Every structure is written in structure tokens, then in C-alpha cells.
XYZ file of C-alpha atoms in Angstrom:
347
model
C 42.261 -116.194 -7.410
C 44.637 -113.403 -8.348
C 47.837 -114.900 -6.943
C 50.011 -116.859 -9.330
C 49.908 -120.601 -8.708
C 53.481 -121.000 -9.917
C 55.170 -120.217 -6.577
C 58.104 -122.546 -7.092
C 59.059 -121.074 -10.452
C 60.107 -117.552 -9.543
C 60.610 -115.663 -12.768
C 62.609 -112.483 -12.079
C 61.133 -109.796 -14.301
C 63.764 -107.410 -13.029
C 66.564 -105.152 -14.100
C 69.738 -104.393 -12.171
C 70.477 -100.720 -12.547
C 74.198 -100.047 -12.680
C 73.408 -96.531 -11.474
C 71.560 -97.712 -8.386
C 71.948 -101.303 -7.246
C 75.589 -101.930 -8.038
C 76.614 -98.690 -6.350
C 75.202 -99.880 -3.039
C 76.703 -103.344 -3.411
C 80.117 -101.799 -4.040
C 79.839 -99.761 -0.834
C 78.490 -102.504 1.427
C 77.768 -106.190 1.028
C 75.246 -105.817 3.841
C 72.840 -104.209 1.349
C 71.042 -107.018 -0.466
C 70.669 -106.934 -4.276
C 67.655 -104.839 -5.247
C 65.281 -106.719 -7.540
C 63.353 -104.172 -9.594
C 60.176 -105.743 -10.979
C 58.347 -104.437 -14.055
C 59.352 -102.854 -17.368
C 63.028 -101.973 -17.269
C 62.877 -99.362 -20.049
C 59.755 -97.406 -19.121
C 59.633 -93.999 -17.453
C 62.549 -92.375 -15.661
C 64.688 -94.007 -12.957
C 64.232 -93.012 -9.316
C 66.260 -93.803 -6.229
C 64.788 -92.912 -2.840
C 66.502 -94.599 0.102
C 67.960 -93.736 3.489
C 71.186 -95.576 2.727
C 73.378 -92.560 3.544
C 71.595 -91.694 6.792
C 70.219 -94.958 8.201
C 66.650 -93.756 7.597
C 64.090 -96.496 7.013
C 60.820 -96.815 5.145
C 58.157 -95.301 7.405
C 55.016 -95.072 5.285
C 53.787 -96.089 1.845
C 50.674 -94.926 -0.016
C 49.708 -96.609 -3.300
C 47.153 -95.682 -5.981
C 46.018 -98.627 -8.115
C 44.520 -98.694 -11.595
C 42.912 -101.324 -13.778
C 46.118 -102.594 -15.346
C 48.947 -101.191 -13.237
C 50.055 -99.470 -10.056
C 49.317 -95.834 -10.892
C 51.313 -93.928 -8.316
C 52.743 -93.960 -4.828
C 54.167 -91.791 -2.078
C 57.048 -92.919 0.099
C 57.977 -91.488 3.502
C 61.289 -92.153 5.257
C 61.911 -91.936 8.990
C 64.101 -88.838 8.554
C 61.048 -86.856 7.419
C 61.715 -87.005 3.674
C 58.851 -87.796 1.307
C 58.703 -88.321 -2.453
C 55.962 -89.079 -4.928
C 56.259 -91.316 -7.988
C 53.774 -91.871 -10.783
C 50.467 -90.044 -10.569
C 48.356 -89.885 -7.368
C 44.819 -90.171 -8.726
C 41.814 -88.640 -7.031
C 40.625 -91.755 -5.224
C 41.983 -92.708 -1.831
C 45.277 -94.622 -1.786
C 46.030 -97.850 0.032
C 48.276 -96.821 2.926
C 50.530 -98.467 5.484
C 52.472 -96.767 8.298
C 55.180 -98.733 10.070
C 55.181 -98.740 13.851
C 58.456 -98.288 15.791
C 60.434 -101.527 15.555
C 58.176 -102.947 12.843
C 60.133 -104.832 10.176
C 59.385 -106.814 7.028
C 59.055 -110.588 7.307
C 58.106 -111.138 3.644
C 57.633 -109.183 0.414
C 56.241 -110.202 -2.968
C 56.131 -108.153 -6.162
C 54.284 -108.796 -9.409
C 54.473 -107.234 -12.850
C 51.217 -106.795 -14.752
C 50.094 -109.368 -17.318
C 52.052 -107.790 -20.194
C 55.149 -107.101 -18.079
C 54.873 -103.392 -18.942
C 54.131 -101.986 -15.464
C 54.205 -102.914 -11.801
C 51.096 -104.926 -10.972
C 51.032 -105.627 -7.237
C 52.840 -105.256 -3.897
C 52.263 -107.467 -0.868
C 54.195 -107.666 2.392
C 53.919 -108.886 5.974
C 55.616 -107.595 9.128
C 56.779 -108.829 12.521
C 53.738 -107.105 14.058
C 51.453 -109.607 12.265
C 50.211 -106.950 9.883
C 49.829 -107.161 6.106
C 49.739 -104.774 3.158
C 48.320 -105.498 -0.293
C 48.001 -103.147 -3.265
C 47.201 -104.640 -6.678
C 45.709 -103.511 -9.957
C 41.984 -104.091 -9.864
C 41.139 -105.571 -13.269
C 44.006 -107.293 -15.065
C 45.621 -110.496 -13.877
C 49.093 -110.240 -12.414
C 52.139 -112.024 -13.765
C 54.334 -114.485 -11.855
C 55.025 -113.721 -8.181
C 58.568 -112.707 -7.248
C 59.413 -113.300 -3.602
C 62.023 -110.868 -2.336
C 64.710 -111.784 0.198
C 64.047 -109.284 3.001
C 67.126 -110.243 5.053
C 66.941 -108.511 8.436
C 63.596 -106.943 7.552
C 65.163 -103.478 7.540
C 63.936 -101.619 4.457
C 65.876 -98.477 3.563
C 63.591 -97.351 0.737
C 62.764 -97.970 -2.913
C 64.377 -97.939 -6.358
C 62.538 -98.110 -9.671
C 61.203 -96.328 -12.729
C 58.138 -94.166 -13.195
C 56.378 -91.759 -15.519
C 52.634 -91.329 -15.286
C 52.548 -94.762 -13.659
C 54.930 -97.039 -11.765
C 56.838 -98.851 -14.488
C 59.062 -100.875 -12.162
C 59.816 -101.070 -8.455
C 62.244 -102.654 -6.004
C 62.840 -102.391 -2.263
C 66.268 -102.067 -0.615
C 66.948 -104.310 2.390
C 69.848 -104.968 4.714
C 70.952 -108.551 5.288
C 70.820 -110.172 8.739
C 72.301 -107.906 11.422
C 74.638 -109.025 14.213
C 75.414 -105.742 15.961
C 75.129 -101.961 15.738
C 77.768 -99.731 17.317
C 78.001 -95.941 17.390
C 81.639 -94.776 17.265
C 83.736 -91.654 16.695
C 81.342 -89.567 18.775
C 82.171 -85.866 18.567
C 80.421 -83.230 20.693
C 80.619 -80.302 18.319
C 80.147 -77.520 20.908
C 81.920 -79.161 23.857
C 84.552 -76.434 24.251
C 82.229 -73.557 23.385
C 79.645 -74.047 26.126
C 80.045 -72.865 29.722
C 78.487 -75.364 32.163
C 75.334 -74.153 33.876
C 75.482 -75.265 37.508
C 72.658 -75.793 39.982
C 74.062 -75.778 43.523
C 72.719 -78.427 45.916
C 73.438 -78.342 49.651
C 74.756 -81.564 51.143
C 75.179 -80.551 54.782
C 75.610 -77.489 56.978
C 76.985 -77.571 60.533
C 78.110 -75.159 63.267
C 80.916 -75.887 65.752
C 81.484 -73.859 68.966
C 84.618 -73.891 71.085
C 84.107 -72.525 74.614
C 87.492 -73.736 75.750
C 90.715 -71.762 75.990
C 92.529 -74.068 73.570
C 91.819 -74.845 69.943
C 89.628 -77.825 69.052
C 89.430 -80.094 65.994
C 86.237 -81.684 64.760
C 85.685 -84.187 61.966
C 82.546 -84.110 59.856
C 81.785 -87.344 58.003
C 78.931 -87.424 55.528
C 78.116 -88.781 52.081
C 76.269 -87.866 48.909
C 74.539 -90.229 46.500
C 74.799 -88.850 42.997
C 73.157 -90.164 39.858
C 74.939 -89.527 36.590
C 72.894 -89.977 33.434
C 73.881 -90.167 29.782
C 71.735 -90.617 26.685
C 72.325 -90.149 22.977
C 69.162 -89.252 21.091
C 68.043 -91.448 18.212
C 65.440 -90.734 15.608
C 62.937 -93.304 14.388
C 65.568 -94.903 12.178
C 67.742 -97.997 12.062
C 69.274 -97.545 15.507
C 65.823 -97.198 17.096
C 64.827 -100.703 15.959
C 67.818 -102.618 17.339
C 70.003 -102.720 20.440
C 72.814 -100.200 19.948
C 76.028 -99.788 21.937
C 77.947 -96.515 22.093
C 81.732 -96.302 22.220
C 82.380 -92.768 23.399
C 83.813 -90.503 26.031
C 81.292 -88.873 28.357
C 81.591 -85.106 28.942
C 82.807 -84.170 32.418
C 82.960 -80.858 34.285
C 86.339 -79.576 35.463
C 87.438 -76.397 37.224
C 90.521 -74.618 35.911
C 91.589 -71.280 37.417
C 88.199 -70.938 39.139
C 86.409 -71.392 35.797
C 84.205 -74.376 34.960
C 84.471 -76.044 31.568
C 83.768 -79.368 29.887
C 86.330 -82.016 29.089
C 85.931 -85.409 27.439
C 86.256 -88.484 29.621
C 87.932 -91.728 28.625
C 86.302 -93.732 25.851
C 84.254 -96.695 27.080
C 81.241 -98.707 25.912
C 77.751 -97.662 27.005
C 74.128 -98.325 26.202
C 72.174 -95.576 24.451
C 70.769 -94.681 27.868
C 73.084 -95.120 30.843
C 72.473 -94.400 34.533
C 75.260 -94.650 37.106
C 74.472 -94.232 40.796
C 77.314 -93.836 43.268
C 77.576 -92.882 46.925
C 80.625 -90.743 47.602
C 81.941 -90.507 51.195
C 82.993 -87.035 52.323
C 85.154 -86.153 55.319
C 86.264 -82.727 56.541
C 88.354 -81.492 59.480
C 87.189 -78.260 61.098
C 89.637 -76.391 63.331
C 87.934 -74.077 65.809
C 90.094 -71.533 67.691
C 89.366 -70.931 71.394
C 86.249 -68.903 72.021
C 85.171 -69.055 68.385
C 82.287 -70.487 66.365
C 82.895 -71.957 62.904
C 80.335 -72.776 60.225
C 80.822 -75.368 57.493
C 78.612 -75.534 54.414
C 79.085 -78.456 52.002
C 77.636 -78.150 48.511
C 77.852 -79.856 45.143
C 76.987 -78.604 41.661
C 74.622 -80.465 39.347
C 75.110 -79.835 35.619
C 72.524 -80.635 32.952
C 74.102 -81.085 29.527
C 72.463 -80.705 26.121
C 75.209 -81.070 23.547
C 74.829 -81.730 19.812
C 76.867 -84.683 18.636
C 78.032 -86.298 15.414
C 78.958 -89.977 15.162
C 79.502 -92.919 12.840
C 77.059 -95.816 13.119
C 78.584 -99.161 12.123
C 76.195 -102.012 11.342
C 77.783 -105.469 11.209
C 76.055 -108.386 9.529
C 76.113 -112.003 10.627
C 78.551 -112.696 7.787
C 80.956 -110.003 8.994
C 80.096 -107.439 6.315
C 79.582 -103.856 7.471
C 77.521 -100.822 6.583
C 78.045 -97.402 8.118
C 76.535 -93.942 8.028
C 76.945 -90.585 9.742
C 74.452 -89.669 12.430
C 73.742 -86.467 14.323
C 71.717 -85.984 17.468
C 71.710 -84.525 20.963
C 73.569 -85.826 23.989
C 71.581 -85.372 27.203
C 73.491 -85.853 30.414
C 73.576 -85.092 34.109
C 76.901 -84.864 35.896
C 78.264 -83.257 39.051
C 81.132 -81.045 40.095
C 83.369 -82.012 42.998
C 81.863 -81.323 46.411
C 82.997 -78.096 48.059
C 83.258 -77.221 51.729
C 83.296 -73.577 52.796
C 84.378 -72.975 56.394
C 83.763 -69.514 57.861
C 83.921 -67.907 61.263
C 80.561 -67.024 62.747
C 79.901 -63.419 63.706
C 77.773 -64.523 66.638
C 79.300 -64.239 70.107
C 79.526 -67.319 72.288
C 77.057 -67.314 75.148
């Protein structure tokens, strides 16, 4: 049996890098201490995490040898990938995280002589497991890592031709995630593109010798939509609220432009349906025919945005990062009524 039987005596064969671990702890207490297991003086240090962007571990590929972990490749959800150690010619042991898949446990082992990383094992909330271990030597004592919320931002360690030491960065338990300070970077540079929709069209005839007044009552149900795009990163794995103003369309001097609405709290995807009553008075002179055409403009918005994501832990500590994406929205102009005199003669 390759697992250590001494589960209760967790010997931490780890080093705390003042260059890596302490820097994150100084910035946010929500980042748990990174336990780097293996030989603390071998190889060169590496630091590959999505701490600055909220990117998470997306995929890991590991090459194992007889007495150590030989090499590995790490992919983050922002598309970045790095390789550490040496990827030998045989196939690696791979694991790709599904959307919303988080760690529930992680164990690391050094090799027998404590000179290299010996094994990695973890489980997830999707009831899946990963195991990569050297295939000949015995491992040292198991070190069980506190995975906190299960959110893994990446890895820190040391490597040369092999993986000398390795640790995983996790966030502690999360209470809430809020996106604030939303800025639409091209809001005042874009001219709204309007699709005109007809609400109602009517004709009124006055065969009398005195003027007549008619009232047209109608309504229009409009559906406004707002969504802020998220990548497969931290905010895609948890419920996120958005504190932002929603772009609106206004007409100034017969020109349409965007303006920012009042700041309120929304979900990442928000749909608001509202029926607006419309009433118009049409005055028809004697012997005349008047036409009324009521329209409204629908505006599709695709605006790049920049925001600050604030993650709050259950202990009140916070972690934040800058995020960019695209705001997709549908809004409407005010309804317009155009009343014109018909050229047709009354019969």
C-alpha cells in the first residue's frame, strides 16, 4: 500500500517562500497559506496563479518517474499555460476541471528522501479523483492541504529537470462575490443603433364641418435585458451580484446617445419586463383625414466594460481583482407618435 499509514501525524515538508506566499497573505487574508511540499532548495522557484485576475486552475497534466514527479503542465481559465520540469515522452496523467468543479480535498507527498515531489492526489465536488505518483519509490508522509472554499488559483513551487517542490493556492471559505466600479469604456464614443418597431397605426376621418378630437389608447410590453459576460473563472463558479448603472438611450438635440443610469444591484443576467400605457390625442380638422403612426426604437448594446470584483470571506476578509468583459443589453427609446394629414380625399 503506497499511502502513508501515519495520517494523524502530518509532517509538513514545506517551505514558505517570502517571495511568493507571504506576498499573497499581505494582500489578502482570504488567500490561504501555500504549503510547498518537497525539497526547498532544489531547482528554480516558479509562481503561476490567477491571483491578479481571478483565473482558476483549469487543467493539470503530470509526468511521473520512478522516484519523483518529472514534469507537469498547468492551464488556467484565462487561457494561460506553463510547463514545469520535463515532459517526458510517455503520456501524462491529466485532469480537466468542469465548470463549477472545485476541490474538496488535496494531499501532497514528498519522495522517500525528501528531495523531490512524490505524489499528488485530490478529489472534487463532482465526485471525481486525480492521482499522480512516482511509480517505484515509496512516498514520504502524507500532507493534507486545507482547500478552504475549494477555489484553486494555481500553483507555486520549484523545478529544474523535475518537480522539486509544489504547493497549491486556495481561497478560504467565500461568503459573497460582488462586481463594483463598473465602467463602460466606450459608452460615450458609440452611437446607438436603433431598430424601429411599429406599435400601432390608425387613420381618423372627419366628415363634419367642425373639428373633432379622438383619443388613441394603446400599450407596449417591452423587455429590457442586461448581462455582464464572465469567463470560466472565479465569478463563473459562484453567485455574483453586480452593483452598476445600466446604460440608457437618450435623445438630445435630435441625436441619440448613451447615458449611465442610477447605480443599483443586479444579477449577472437581468430581465425586466414592463407594459407601458400610451395615450395620444388626435385633432382632426373638418373635412380632413389624419394618420397616426406610433413606433418605438429597440437598441442592442455590446459595450466593453471594466470592473472590480470583490470576494468576501466568511470571516470578513476580502480579495479583489480587476475584470474586463462585454456588457450585452437590450433597451428601448421613448415611444414616438407621428401625426400627418392624409393626401386622400374624403369620399
